Short mmCIF file of C-alpha atoms in Angstrom, two decimals:
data_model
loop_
_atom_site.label_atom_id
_atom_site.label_comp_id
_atom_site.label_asym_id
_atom_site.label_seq_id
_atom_site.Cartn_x
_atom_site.Cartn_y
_atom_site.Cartn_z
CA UNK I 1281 12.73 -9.28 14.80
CA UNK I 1282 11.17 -5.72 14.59
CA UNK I 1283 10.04 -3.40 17.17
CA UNK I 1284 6.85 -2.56 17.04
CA UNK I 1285 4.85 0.45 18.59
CA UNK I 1286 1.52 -0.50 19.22
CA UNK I 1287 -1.42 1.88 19.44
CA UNK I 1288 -5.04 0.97 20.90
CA UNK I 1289 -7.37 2.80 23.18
CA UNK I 1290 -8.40 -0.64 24.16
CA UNK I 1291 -6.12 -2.37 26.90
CA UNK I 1292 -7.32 -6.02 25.64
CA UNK I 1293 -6.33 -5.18 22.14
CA UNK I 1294 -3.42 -3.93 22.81
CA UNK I 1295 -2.49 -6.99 24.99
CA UNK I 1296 -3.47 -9.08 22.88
CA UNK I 1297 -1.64 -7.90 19.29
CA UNK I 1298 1.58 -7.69 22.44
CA UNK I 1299 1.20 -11.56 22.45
CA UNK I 1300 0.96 -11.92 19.20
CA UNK I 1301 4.21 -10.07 18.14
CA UNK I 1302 6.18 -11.74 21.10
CA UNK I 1303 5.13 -15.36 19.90
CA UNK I 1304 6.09 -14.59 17.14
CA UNK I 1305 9.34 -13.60 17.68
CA UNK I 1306 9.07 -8.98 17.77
CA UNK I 1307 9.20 -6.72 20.12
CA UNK I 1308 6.96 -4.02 21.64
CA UNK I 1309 8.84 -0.71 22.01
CA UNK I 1310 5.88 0.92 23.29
CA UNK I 1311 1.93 1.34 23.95
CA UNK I 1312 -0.51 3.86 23.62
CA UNK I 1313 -3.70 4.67 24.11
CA UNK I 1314 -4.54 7.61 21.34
CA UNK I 1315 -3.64 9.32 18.72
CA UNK I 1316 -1.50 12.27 21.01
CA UNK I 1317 0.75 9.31 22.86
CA UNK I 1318 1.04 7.64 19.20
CA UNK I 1319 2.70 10.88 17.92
CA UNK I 1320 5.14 11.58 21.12
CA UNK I 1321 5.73 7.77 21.48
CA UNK I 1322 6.94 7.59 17.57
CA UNK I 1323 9.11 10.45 18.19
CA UNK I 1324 10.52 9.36 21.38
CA UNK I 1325 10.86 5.51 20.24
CA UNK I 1326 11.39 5.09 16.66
CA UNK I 1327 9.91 1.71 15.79
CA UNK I 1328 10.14 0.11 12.74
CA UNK I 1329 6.88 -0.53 12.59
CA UNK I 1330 3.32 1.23 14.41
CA UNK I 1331 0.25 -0.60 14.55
CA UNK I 1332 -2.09 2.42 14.66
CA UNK I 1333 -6.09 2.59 15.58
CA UNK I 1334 -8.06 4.08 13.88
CA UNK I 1335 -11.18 5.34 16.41
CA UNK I 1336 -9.77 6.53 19.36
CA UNK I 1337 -10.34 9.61 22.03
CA UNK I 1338 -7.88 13.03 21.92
CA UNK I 1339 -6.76 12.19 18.76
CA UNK I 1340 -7.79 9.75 16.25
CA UNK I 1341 -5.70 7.35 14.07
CA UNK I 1342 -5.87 9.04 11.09
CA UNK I 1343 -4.69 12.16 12.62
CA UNK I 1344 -1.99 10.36 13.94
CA UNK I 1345 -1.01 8.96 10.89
CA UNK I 1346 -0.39 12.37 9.71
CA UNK I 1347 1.28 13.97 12.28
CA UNK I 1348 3.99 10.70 12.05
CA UNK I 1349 4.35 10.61 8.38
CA UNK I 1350 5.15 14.62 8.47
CA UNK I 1351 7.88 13.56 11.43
CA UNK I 1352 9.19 10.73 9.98
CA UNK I 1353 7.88 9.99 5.76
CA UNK I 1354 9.67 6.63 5.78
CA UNK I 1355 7.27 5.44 8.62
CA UNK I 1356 5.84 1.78 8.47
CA UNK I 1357 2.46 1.94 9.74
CA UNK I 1358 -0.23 -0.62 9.40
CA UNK I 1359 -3.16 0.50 10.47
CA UNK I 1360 -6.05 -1.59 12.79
CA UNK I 1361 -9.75 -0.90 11.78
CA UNK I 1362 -13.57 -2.04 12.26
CA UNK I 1363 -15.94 -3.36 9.45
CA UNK I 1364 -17.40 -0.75 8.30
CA UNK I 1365 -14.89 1.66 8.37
CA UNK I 1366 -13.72 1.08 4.57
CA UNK I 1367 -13.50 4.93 3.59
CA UNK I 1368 -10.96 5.83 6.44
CA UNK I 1369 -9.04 3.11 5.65
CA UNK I 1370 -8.97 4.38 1.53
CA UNK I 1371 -7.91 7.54 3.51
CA UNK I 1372 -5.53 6.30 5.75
CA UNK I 1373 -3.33 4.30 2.42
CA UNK I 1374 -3.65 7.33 0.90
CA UNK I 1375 -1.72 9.47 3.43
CA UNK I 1376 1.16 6.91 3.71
CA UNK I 1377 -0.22 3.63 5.65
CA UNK I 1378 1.50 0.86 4.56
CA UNK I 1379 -1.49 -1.70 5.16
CA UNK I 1380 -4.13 -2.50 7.32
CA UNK I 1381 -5.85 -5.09 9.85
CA UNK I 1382 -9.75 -5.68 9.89
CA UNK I 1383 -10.31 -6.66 13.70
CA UNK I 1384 -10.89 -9.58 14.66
CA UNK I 1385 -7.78 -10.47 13.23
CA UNK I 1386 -5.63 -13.79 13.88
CA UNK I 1387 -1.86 -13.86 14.77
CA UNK I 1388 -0.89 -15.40 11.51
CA UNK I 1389 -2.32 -12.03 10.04
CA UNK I 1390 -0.65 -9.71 11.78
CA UNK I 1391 2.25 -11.73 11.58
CA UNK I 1392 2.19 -11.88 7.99
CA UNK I 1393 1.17 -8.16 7.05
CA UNK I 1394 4.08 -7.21 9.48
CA UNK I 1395 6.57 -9.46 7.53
CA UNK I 1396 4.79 -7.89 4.53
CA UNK I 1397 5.09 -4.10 5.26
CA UNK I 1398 8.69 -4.83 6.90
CA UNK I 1399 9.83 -6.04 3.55
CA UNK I 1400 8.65 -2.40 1.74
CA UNK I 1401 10.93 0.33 1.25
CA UNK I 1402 10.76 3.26 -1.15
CA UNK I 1403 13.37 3.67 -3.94
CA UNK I 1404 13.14 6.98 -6.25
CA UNK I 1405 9.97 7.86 -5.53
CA UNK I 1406 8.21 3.95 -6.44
CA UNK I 1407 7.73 1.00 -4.22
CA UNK I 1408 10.50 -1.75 -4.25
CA UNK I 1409 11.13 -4.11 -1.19
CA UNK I 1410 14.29 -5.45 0.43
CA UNK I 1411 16.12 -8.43 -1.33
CA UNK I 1412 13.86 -8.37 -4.40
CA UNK I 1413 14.41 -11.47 -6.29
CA UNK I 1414 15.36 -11.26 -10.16
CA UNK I 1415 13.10 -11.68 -12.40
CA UNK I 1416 12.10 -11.64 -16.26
CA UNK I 1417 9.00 -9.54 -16.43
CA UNK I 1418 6.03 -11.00 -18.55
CA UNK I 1419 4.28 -10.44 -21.38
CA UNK I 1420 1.04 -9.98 -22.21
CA UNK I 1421 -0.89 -13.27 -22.79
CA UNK I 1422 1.29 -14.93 -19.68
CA UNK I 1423 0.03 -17.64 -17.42
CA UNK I 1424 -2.41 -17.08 -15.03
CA UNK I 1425 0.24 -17.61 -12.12
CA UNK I 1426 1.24 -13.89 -13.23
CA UNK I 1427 0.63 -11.02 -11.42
CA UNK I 1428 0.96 -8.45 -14.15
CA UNK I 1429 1.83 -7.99 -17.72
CA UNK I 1430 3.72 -5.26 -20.11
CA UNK I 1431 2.63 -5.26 -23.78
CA UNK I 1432 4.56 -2.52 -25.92
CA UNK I 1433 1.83 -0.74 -28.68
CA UNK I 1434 2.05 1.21 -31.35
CA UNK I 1435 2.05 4.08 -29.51
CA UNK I 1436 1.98 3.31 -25.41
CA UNK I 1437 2.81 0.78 -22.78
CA UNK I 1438 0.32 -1.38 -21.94
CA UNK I 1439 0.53 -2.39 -17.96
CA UNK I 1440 -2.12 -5.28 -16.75
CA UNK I 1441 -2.71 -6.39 -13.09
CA UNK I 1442 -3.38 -9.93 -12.72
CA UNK I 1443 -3.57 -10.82 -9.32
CA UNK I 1444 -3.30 -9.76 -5.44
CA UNK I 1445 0.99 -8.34 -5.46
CA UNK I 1446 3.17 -9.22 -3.17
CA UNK I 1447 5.86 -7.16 -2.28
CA UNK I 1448 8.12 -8.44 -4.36
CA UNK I 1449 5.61 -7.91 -7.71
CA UNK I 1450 5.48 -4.21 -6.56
CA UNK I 1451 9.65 -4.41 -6.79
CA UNK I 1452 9.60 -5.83 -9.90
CA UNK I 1453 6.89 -3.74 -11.72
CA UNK I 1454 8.87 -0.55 -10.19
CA UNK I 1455 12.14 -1.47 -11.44
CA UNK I 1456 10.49 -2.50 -15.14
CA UNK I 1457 8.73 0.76 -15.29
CA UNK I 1458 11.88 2.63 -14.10
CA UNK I 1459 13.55 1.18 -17.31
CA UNK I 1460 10.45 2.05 -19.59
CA UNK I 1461 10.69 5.87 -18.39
CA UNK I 1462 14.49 5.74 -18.83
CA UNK I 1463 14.30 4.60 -22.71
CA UNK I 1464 11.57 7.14 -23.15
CA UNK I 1465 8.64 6.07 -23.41
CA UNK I 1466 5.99 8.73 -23.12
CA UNK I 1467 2.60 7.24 -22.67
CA UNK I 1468 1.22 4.76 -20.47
CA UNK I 1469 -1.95 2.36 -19.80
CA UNK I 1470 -2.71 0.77 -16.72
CA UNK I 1471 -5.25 -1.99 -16.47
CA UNK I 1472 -7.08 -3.02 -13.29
CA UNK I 1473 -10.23 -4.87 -15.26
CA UNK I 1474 -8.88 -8.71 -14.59
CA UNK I 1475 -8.56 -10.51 -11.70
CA UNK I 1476 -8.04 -9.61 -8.11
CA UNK I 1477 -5.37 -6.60 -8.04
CA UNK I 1478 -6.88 -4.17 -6.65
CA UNK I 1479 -7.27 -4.51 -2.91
CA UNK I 1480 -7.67 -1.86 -0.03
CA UNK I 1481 -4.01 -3.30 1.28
CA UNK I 1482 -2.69 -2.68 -2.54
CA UNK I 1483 -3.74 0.15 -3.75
CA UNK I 1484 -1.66 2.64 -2.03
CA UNK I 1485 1.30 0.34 -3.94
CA UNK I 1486 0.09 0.86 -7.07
CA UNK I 1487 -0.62 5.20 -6.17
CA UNK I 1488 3.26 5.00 -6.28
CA UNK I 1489 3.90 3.39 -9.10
CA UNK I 1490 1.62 5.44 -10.72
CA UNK I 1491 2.47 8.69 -9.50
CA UNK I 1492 6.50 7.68 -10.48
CA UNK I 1493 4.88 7.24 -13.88
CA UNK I 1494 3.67 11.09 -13.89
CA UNK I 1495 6.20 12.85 -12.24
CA UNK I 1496 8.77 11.61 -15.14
CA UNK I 1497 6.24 13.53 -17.60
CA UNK I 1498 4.73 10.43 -19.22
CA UNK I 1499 1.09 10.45 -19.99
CA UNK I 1500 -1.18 7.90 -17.80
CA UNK I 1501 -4.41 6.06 -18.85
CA UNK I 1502 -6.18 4.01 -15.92
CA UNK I 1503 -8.81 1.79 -16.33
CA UNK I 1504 -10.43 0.12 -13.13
CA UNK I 1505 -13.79 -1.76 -12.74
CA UNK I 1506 -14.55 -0.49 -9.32
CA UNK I 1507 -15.40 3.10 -9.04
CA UNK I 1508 -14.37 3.54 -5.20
CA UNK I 1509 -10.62 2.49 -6.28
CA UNK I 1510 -11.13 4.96 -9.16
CA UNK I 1511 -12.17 7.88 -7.03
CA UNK I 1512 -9.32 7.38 -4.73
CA UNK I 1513 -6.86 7.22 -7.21
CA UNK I 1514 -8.31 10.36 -8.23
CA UNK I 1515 -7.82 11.65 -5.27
CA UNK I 1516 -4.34 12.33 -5.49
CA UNK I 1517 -2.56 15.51 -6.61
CA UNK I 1518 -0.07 13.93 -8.47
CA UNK I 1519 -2.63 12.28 -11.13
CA UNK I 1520 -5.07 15.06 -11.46
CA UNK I 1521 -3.92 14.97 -15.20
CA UNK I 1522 -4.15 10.93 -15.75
CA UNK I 1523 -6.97 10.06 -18.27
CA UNK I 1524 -9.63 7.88 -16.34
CA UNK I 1525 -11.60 4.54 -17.24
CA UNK I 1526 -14.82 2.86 -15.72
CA UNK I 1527 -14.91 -0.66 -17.32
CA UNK I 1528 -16.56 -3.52 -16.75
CA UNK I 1529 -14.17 -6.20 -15.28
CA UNK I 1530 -12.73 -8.91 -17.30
CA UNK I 1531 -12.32 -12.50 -17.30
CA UNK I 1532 -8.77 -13.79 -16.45
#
């Protein structure tokens, strides 16, 4: 069970993700109905989880998001959004949301993108997840059940996303890479040109990673096929030096 601070300007909404986490088993520490209350309710409450807005009065969500994350940088938020609204959700990810909801939205969504961003947590500065299972990581040329690859080269590390990650994939990759960077290795490739990776709920997953690639000094090569992922990638401070590629995407 989790307590959950939930943020709408719109009572119905807010009633109605209330339901939602009670059926299913959570509990709502608080409510609010803007950006200012989200703030001095996170402060006051301490959830372990804020379902956020992002258009509302006073103060919006992404405002919010930043006044929290300053507070409190270990803050799960999962932020609640319109069609249409696809930049400020790039923008929210990038300033610390752990995922997102597209309204409408069912209760086996929220459900399962709480259970998701409850299982997150932030180890030496990449993404790992409580009670990661073991695994042997796999090579390049693995089955198409993978969701990524490492092939060693002649001169870097070759890292290829297969597939939507769970949670558990972001663990695993973090840990793998955390062992690369240990034995040295100074120059990496990541590959976002096959399957279905990249997502708006994954990318700010795979910011970490690469960012704990960086700030151990190795070099970074990225290669995406979508040029809105690659722009906010770009984005961030931390990779201002990574070596960028527009490709077209491959087949699995």
């Amino acid at each position: 069970m989790a307590r959950v601070l939930v943020v709408d300007d719109a009572l119905m909404m807010r009633k109605t993700i209330g339901n939602f986490l009670q059926r299913g088993g959570h509990e709502v520490a608080a409510e609010g109905a803007d950006g200012l209350q989200a703030v001095a309710l996170y402060k006051k409450h301490h959830p372990e989880v804020t379902t956020l807005d992002i258009t509302m009065p006073e103060s919006d969500g992404i405002e919010a998001l930043t006044q929290i994350m300053a507070y409190d940088s270990t803050a799960k938020v999962i932020m609640v959004s319109s069609l249409g609204q696809k930049h400020k959700v790039f923008e929210a990810l990038q300033k610390g949301a752990r995922s997102y909801l597209l309204k409408p939205f069912t209760e086996d969504k929220l459900l399962a993108t709480l259970k998701d961003v409850l299982q997150m947590s932030t180890e030496a500065g990449g993404v790992c997840c409580a009670g990661a299972r073991p695994s042997k990581f796999p090579e390049a040329g693995a089955s198409e059940a993978a969701s990524f690859s490492i092939k060693q080269e002649s001169e870097s590390v070759l890292v290829t996303a297969f597939a939507e990650f769970s949670p558990g994939d972001f663990c695993d990759l973090a840990k793998e890479l955390e062992t690369l960077l240990q034995e040295k290795q100074k120059q990496f490739v990541f590959q976002y040109t096959q399957g279905n990776a990249l997502q708006s709920k994954t990318v700010s997953g795979f910011l970490q990673l690469m960012e704990q690639v960086v700030r151990q000094g190795a070099a970074l090569r990225v290669e995406c096929f979508v040029q809105d992922y690659t722009r906010y990638f770009r984005s961030a401070a931390a990779l201002q030096s990574v070596d960028w590629g527009l490709v077209k995407k491959k087949a699995v």
